[in-house]
Amino acid sequence: MLSEELRLISDVSSDLTIEVRSASFAFHKLPLVSRSGKIRKLLLEAKDTKVSRINLTGLPGGSDAFKIAAMFCYGVNVEITISNVALLRCATRFMKMTEDIFEKIWKFVLRYSLRMRYFQTYPTRYLFFIAVKQYYRYLKKSILLAS
């Protein structure tokens, strides 16, 4: 489902190709620039004013993380789950995305924390901690573990 929605988004006339590791994504600049400080900064710092290709090096989670973050930029409702919340948090933090996305993530984390307190099941906790473990190095630098 995620790839189908991403394909619909990228079918819009594109003027920017974003490379994340070995994957390339074609998008229209405006939605990405309006919601991602990282992409806005990369485009502003480029020597060529008509930049059509940028490379996002160091993005935690690689192309999977970028796909989810791009969906947010285009206003697609992405389901935040136990298995993708850490990935999403890392990606949005790295891409310096706008506050409305952080609000959705924090609401999920708060709901999940309350649920864990009352419905502590081993499989659910295990899934959450496996997801967080993948991105721990990046997460410990971010607000999620600092606060």
PDB file of C-alpha atoms in Angstrom:
ATOM      1  CA  MET A   1       0.000   0.000   0.000  1.00  0.00           C
ATOM      2  CA  LEU A   2       2.794   2.436   0.882  1.00  0.00           C
ATOM      3  CA  SER A   3       4.517   1.978  -2.472  1.00  0.00           C
ATOM      4  CA  GLU A   4       1.225   2.440  -4.371  1.00  0.00           C
ATOM      5  CA  GLU A   5       0.555   5.740  -2.612  1.00  0.00           C
ATOM      6  CA  LEU A   6       4.152   6.837  -3.190  1.00  0.00           C
ATOM      7  CA  ARG A   7       3.806   6.046  -6.899  1.00  0.00           C
ATOM      8  CA  LEU A   8       0.672   8.215  -7.081  1.00  0.00           C
ATOM      9  CA  ILE A   9       2.549  11.074  -5.446  1.00  0.00           C
ATOM     10  CA  SER A  10       5.575  10.787  -7.682  1.00  0.00           C
ATOM     11  CA  ASP A  11       3.419  10.736 -10.833  1.00  0.00           C
ATOM     12  CA  VAL A  12       2.918  14.471 -10.304  1.00  0.00           C
ATOM     13  CA  SER A  13       5.200  16.377 -12.680  1.00  0.00           C
ATOM     14  CA  SER A  14       8.562  16.189 -10.979  1.00  0.00           C
ATOM     15  CA  ASP A  15      11.331  18.765 -10.945  1.00  0.00           C
ATOM     16  CA  LEU A  16      13.533  17.190  -8.267  1.00  0.00           C
ATOM     17  CA  THR A  17      15.169  13.783  -7.943  1.00  0.00           C
ATOM     18  CA  ILE A  18      16.222  12.757  -4.467  1.00  0.00           C
ATOM     19  CA  GLU A  19      18.788  10.010  -4.043  1.00  0.00           C
ATOM     20  CA  VAL A  20      18.836   8.013  -0.828  1.00  0.00           C
ATOM     21  CA  ARG A  21      21.581   5.405  -0.884  1.00  0.00           C
ATOM     22  CA  SER A  22      20.929   3.393  -4.076  1.00  0.00           C
ATOM     23  CA  ALA A  23      17.296   4.506  -4.544  1.00  0.00           C
ATOM     24  CA  SER A  24      16.067   7.531  -6.512  1.00  0.00           C
ATOM     25  CA  PHE A  25      12.755   9.332  -6.080  1.00  0.00           C
ATOM     26  CA  ALA A  26      11.224  11.901  -8.434  1.00  0.00           C
ATOM     27  CA  PHE A  27       9.079  14.584  -6.795  1.00  0.00           C
ATOM     28  CA  HIS A  28       7.857  18.128  -7.186  1.00  0.00           C
ATOM     29  CA  LYS A  29       9.961  20.487  -5.021  1.00  0.00           C
ATOM     30  CA  LEU A  30       7.231  22.591  -3.435  1.00  0.00           C
ATOM     31  CA  PRO A  31       5.675  20.057  -1.013  1.00  0.00           C
ATOM     32  CA  LEU A  32       9.109  18.821   0.066  1.00  0.00           C
ATOM     33  CA  VAL A  33      10.599  22.304   0.507  1.00  0.00           C
ATOM     34  CA  SER A  34       7.574  23.528   2.456  1.00  0.00           C
ATOM     35  CA  ARG A  35       7.833  20.729   5.031  1.00  0.00           C
ATOM     36  CA  SER A  36      11.504  19.731   5.109  1.00  0.00           C
ATOM     37  CA  GLY A  37      14.115  22.152   6.391  1.00  0.00           C
ATOM     38  CA  LYS A  38      16.882  19.788   5.272  1.00  0.00           C
ATOM     39  CA  ILE A  39      15.751  19.743   1.629  1.00  0.00           C
ATOM     40  CA  ARG A  40      15.131  23.501   1.702  1.00  0.00           C
ATOM     41  CA  LYS A  41      18.664  24.065   3.037  1.00  0.00           C
ATOM     42  CA  LEU A  42      20.280  21.736   0.473  1.00  0.00           C
ATOM     43  CA  LEU A  43      18.522  23.553  -2.370  1.00  0.00           C
ATOM     44  CA  LEU A  44      19.422  27.004  -1.025  1.00  0.00           C
ATOM     45  CA  GLU A  45      23.078  26.047  -0.557  1.00  0.00           C
ATOM     46  CA  ALA A  46      23.409  24.591  -4.050  1.00  0.00           C
ATOM     47  CA  LYS A  47      25.606  26.582  -6.419  1.00  0.00           C
ATOM     48  CA  ASP A  48      23.309  25.824  -9.333  1.00  0.00           C
ATOM     49  CA  THR A  49      19.984  27.645  -8.893  1.00  0.00           C
ATOM     50  CA  LYS A  50      18.212  25.077 -11.049  1.00  0.00           C
ATOM     51  CA  VAL A  51      19.139  22.026  -8.987  1.00  0.00           C
ATOM     52  CA  SER A  52      17.245  18.963 -10.141  1.00  0.00           C
ATOM     53  CA  ARG A  53      19.033  16.262  -8.095  1.00  0.00           C
ATOM     54  CA  ILE A  54      20.071  16.079  -4.446  1.00  0.00           C
ATOM     55  CA  ASN A  55      21.532  13.293  -2.345  1.00  0.00           C
ATOM     56  CA  LEU A  56      20.346  12.662   1.219  1.00  0.00           C
ATOM     57  CA  THR A  57      23.373  10.992   2.767  1.00  0.00           C
ATOM     58  CA  GLY A  58      23.193   9.709   6.309  1.00  0.00           C
ATOM     59  CA  LEU A  59      19.405   9.404   6.490  1.00  0.00           C
ATOM     60  CA  PRO A  60      18.658   6.882   9.263  1.00  0.00           C
ATOM     61  CA  GLY A  61      16.547   4.103   7.783  1.00  0.00           C
ATOM     62  CA  GLY A  62      17.543   4.918   4.202  1.00  0.00           C
ATOM     63  CA  SER A  63      14.956   4.762   1.440  1.00  0.00           C
ATOM     64  CA  ASP A  64      12.277   3.201   3.680  1.00  0.00           C
ATOM     65  CA  ALA A  65      12.479   6.176   6.017  1.00  0.00           C
ATOM     66  CA  PHE A  66      12.437   8.633   3.129  1.00  0.00           C
ATOM     67  CA  LYS A  67       9.313   7.044   1.610  1.00  0.00           C
ATOM     68  CA  ILE A  68       7.373   7.559   4.832  1.00  0.00           C
ATOM     69  CA  ALA A  69       8.681  11.110   5.325  1.00  0.00           C
ATOM     70  CA  ALA A  70       7.820  12.018   1.712  1.00  0.00           C
ATOM     71  CA  MET A  71       4.271  10.785   2.238  1.00  0.00           C
ATOM     72  CA  PHE A  72       3.955  13.193   5.174  1.00  0.00           C
ATOM     73  CA  CYS A  73       5.298  16.031   3.016  1.00  0.00           C
ATOM     74  CA  TYR A  74       2.566  15.367   0.478  1.00  0.00           C
ATOM     75  CA  GLY A  75      -0.131  15.208   3.146  1.00  0.00           C
ATOM     76  CA  VAL A  76      -0.781  11.473   2.817  1.00  0.00           C
ATOM     77  CA  ASN A  77      -2.068   9.998   6.061  1.00  0.00           C
ATOM     78  CA  VAL A  78       0.564   7.486   7.182  1.00  0.00           C
ATOM     79  CA  GLU A  79      -0.369   5.028   9.895  1.00  0.00           C
ATOM     80  CA  ILE A  80       2.095   5.284  12.763  1.00  0.00           C
ATOM     81  CA  THR A  81       2.703   1.865  14.277  1.00  0.00           C
ATOM     82  CA  ILE A  82       4.934   0.291  16.873  1.00  0.00           C
ATOM     83  CA  SER A  83       7.227  -0.975  14.141  1.00  0.00           C
ATOM     84  CA  ASN A  84       7.635   2.336  12.265  1.00  0.00           C
ATOM     85  CA  VAL A  85       7.515   5.018  14.979  1.00  0.00           C
ATOM     86  CA  ALA A  86      11.271   4.979  15.651  1.00  0.00           C
ATOM     87  CA  LEU A  87      12.046   5.020  11.925  1.00  0.00           C
ATOM     88  CA  LEU A  88       9.617   7.878  11.373  1.00  0.00           C
ATOM     89  CA  ARG A  89      10.990   9.865  14.301  1.00  0.00           C
ATOM     90  CA  CYS A  90      14.563   9.517  13.022  1.00  0.00           C
ATOM     91  CA  ALA A  91      13.630  10.419   9.456  1.00  0.00           C
ATOM     92  CA  THR A  92      11.562  13.473  10.361  1.00  0.00           C
ATOM     93  CA  ARG A  93      14.226  14.705  12.757  1.00  0.00           C
ATOM     94  CA  PHE A  94      17.001  14.233  10.170  1.00  0.00           C
ATOM     95  CA  MET A  95      14.955  15.980   7.480  1.00  0.00           C
ATOM     96  CA  LYS A  96      14.072  18.819   9.882  1.00  0.00           C
ATOM     97  CA  MET A  97      10.387  18.454   9.178  1.00  0.00           C
ATOM     98  CA  THR A  98       7.629  20.737  10.426  1.00  0.00           C
ATOM     99  CA  GLU A  99       5.957  20.556  13.815  1.00  0.00           C
ATOM    100  CA  ASP A 100       2.643  18.996  12.694  1.00  0.00           C
ATOM    101  CA  ILE A 101       4.467  15.749  11.977  1.00  0.00           C
ATOM    102  CA  PHE A 102       6.172  15.754  15.379  1.00  0.00           C
ATOM    103  CA  GLU A 103       2.795  16.302  17.010  1.00  0.00           C
ATOM    104  CA  LYS A 104       1.405  13.155  15.351  1.00  0.00           C
ATOM    105  CA  ILE A 105       4.445  11.150  16.451  1.00  0.00           C
ATOM    106  CA  TRP A 106       4.255  12.398  20.042  1.00  0.00           C
ATOM    107  CA  LYS A 107       0.533  11.604  20.218  1.00  0.00           C
ATOM    108  CA  PHE A 108       1.296   8.053  19.135  1.00  0.00           C
ATOM    109  CA  VAL A 109       4.168   7.684  21.614  1.00  0.00           C
ATOM    110  CA  LEU A 110       2.001   9.033  24.436  1.00  0.00           C
ATOM    111  CA  ARG A 111      -0.921   6.741  23.546  1.00  0.00           C
ATOM    112  CA  TYR A 112       1.431   3.789  23.242  1.00  0.00           C
ATOM    113  CA  SER A 113       3.164   4.579  26.546  1.00  0.00           C
ATOM    114  CA  LEU A 114      -0.172   4.695  28.343  1.00  0.00           C
ATOM    115  CA  ARG A 115      -1.264   1.468  26.679  1.00  0.00           C
ATOM    116  CA  MET A 116       1.991  -0.266  27.663  1.00  0.00           C
ATOM    117  CA  ARG A 117       1.450   0.767  31.243  1.00  0.00           C
ATOM    118  CA  TYR A 118      -1.926  -0.974  31.442  1.00  0.00           C
ATOM    119  CA  PHE A 119      -1.686  -3.688  28.773  1.00  0.00           C
ATOM    120  CA  GLN A 120       1.852  -4.932  29.090  1.00  0.00           C
ATOM    121  CA  THR A 121       2.212  -7.804  26.675  1.00  0.00           C
ATOM    122  CA  TYR A 122       5.603  -9.193  25.858  1.00  0.00           C
ATOM    123  CA  PRO A 123       5.149  -9.354  22.035  1.00  0.00           C
ATOM    124  CA  THR A 124       4.074  -5.702  21.861  1.00  0.00           C
ATOM    125  CA  ARG A 125       6.980  -4.498  23.982  1.00  0.00           C
ATOM    126  CA  TYR A 126       9.380  -6.672  22.007  1.00  0.00           C
ATOM    127  CA  LEU A 127       8.243  -5.176  18.668  1.00  0.00           C
ATOM    128  CA  PHE A 128       8.608  -1.647  19.989  1.00  0.00           C
ATOM    129  CA  PHE A 129      12.087  -2.170  21.408  1.00  0.00           C
ATOM    130  CA  ILE A 130      13.296  -3.962  18.268  1.00  0.00           C
ATOM    131  CA  ALA A 131      12.133  -0.958  16.221  1.00  0.00           C
ATOM    132  CA  VAL A 132      13.860   1.493  18.565  1.00  0.00           C
ATOM    133  CA  LYS A 133      17.065  -0.569  18.730  1.00  0.00           C
ATOM    134  CA  GLN A 134      17.610  -0.225  14.971  1.00  0.00           C
ATOM    135  CA  TYR A 135      17.841   3.549  15.237  1.00  0.00           C
ATOM    136  CA  TYR A 136      19.114   3.910  18.807  1.00  0.00           C
ATOM    137  CA  ARG A 137      22.319   5.736  17.921  1.00  0.00           C
ATOM    138  CA  TYR A 138      20.390   8.443  16.104  1.00  0.00           C
ATOM    139  CA  LEU A 139      17.512   8.493  18.587  1.00  0.00           C
ATOM    140  CA  LYS A 140      19.725   9.081  21.605  1.00  0.00           C
ATOM    141  CA  LYS A 141      20.832  12.352  20.001  1.00  0.00           C
ATOM    142  CA  SER A 142      17.258  13.457  19.427  1.00  0.00           C
ATOM    143  CA  ILE A 143      14.584  14.774  21.728  1.00  0.00           C
ATOM    144  CA  LEU A 144      12.773  11.425  21.930  1.00  0.00           C
ATOM    145  CA  LEU A 145      15.294   9.973  24.380  1.00  0.00           C
ATOM    146  CA  ALA A 146      16.608  13.281  25.742  1.00  0.00           C
ATOM    147  CA  SER A 147      13.329  14.304  27.332  1.00  0.00           C
TER     148      SER A 147
END
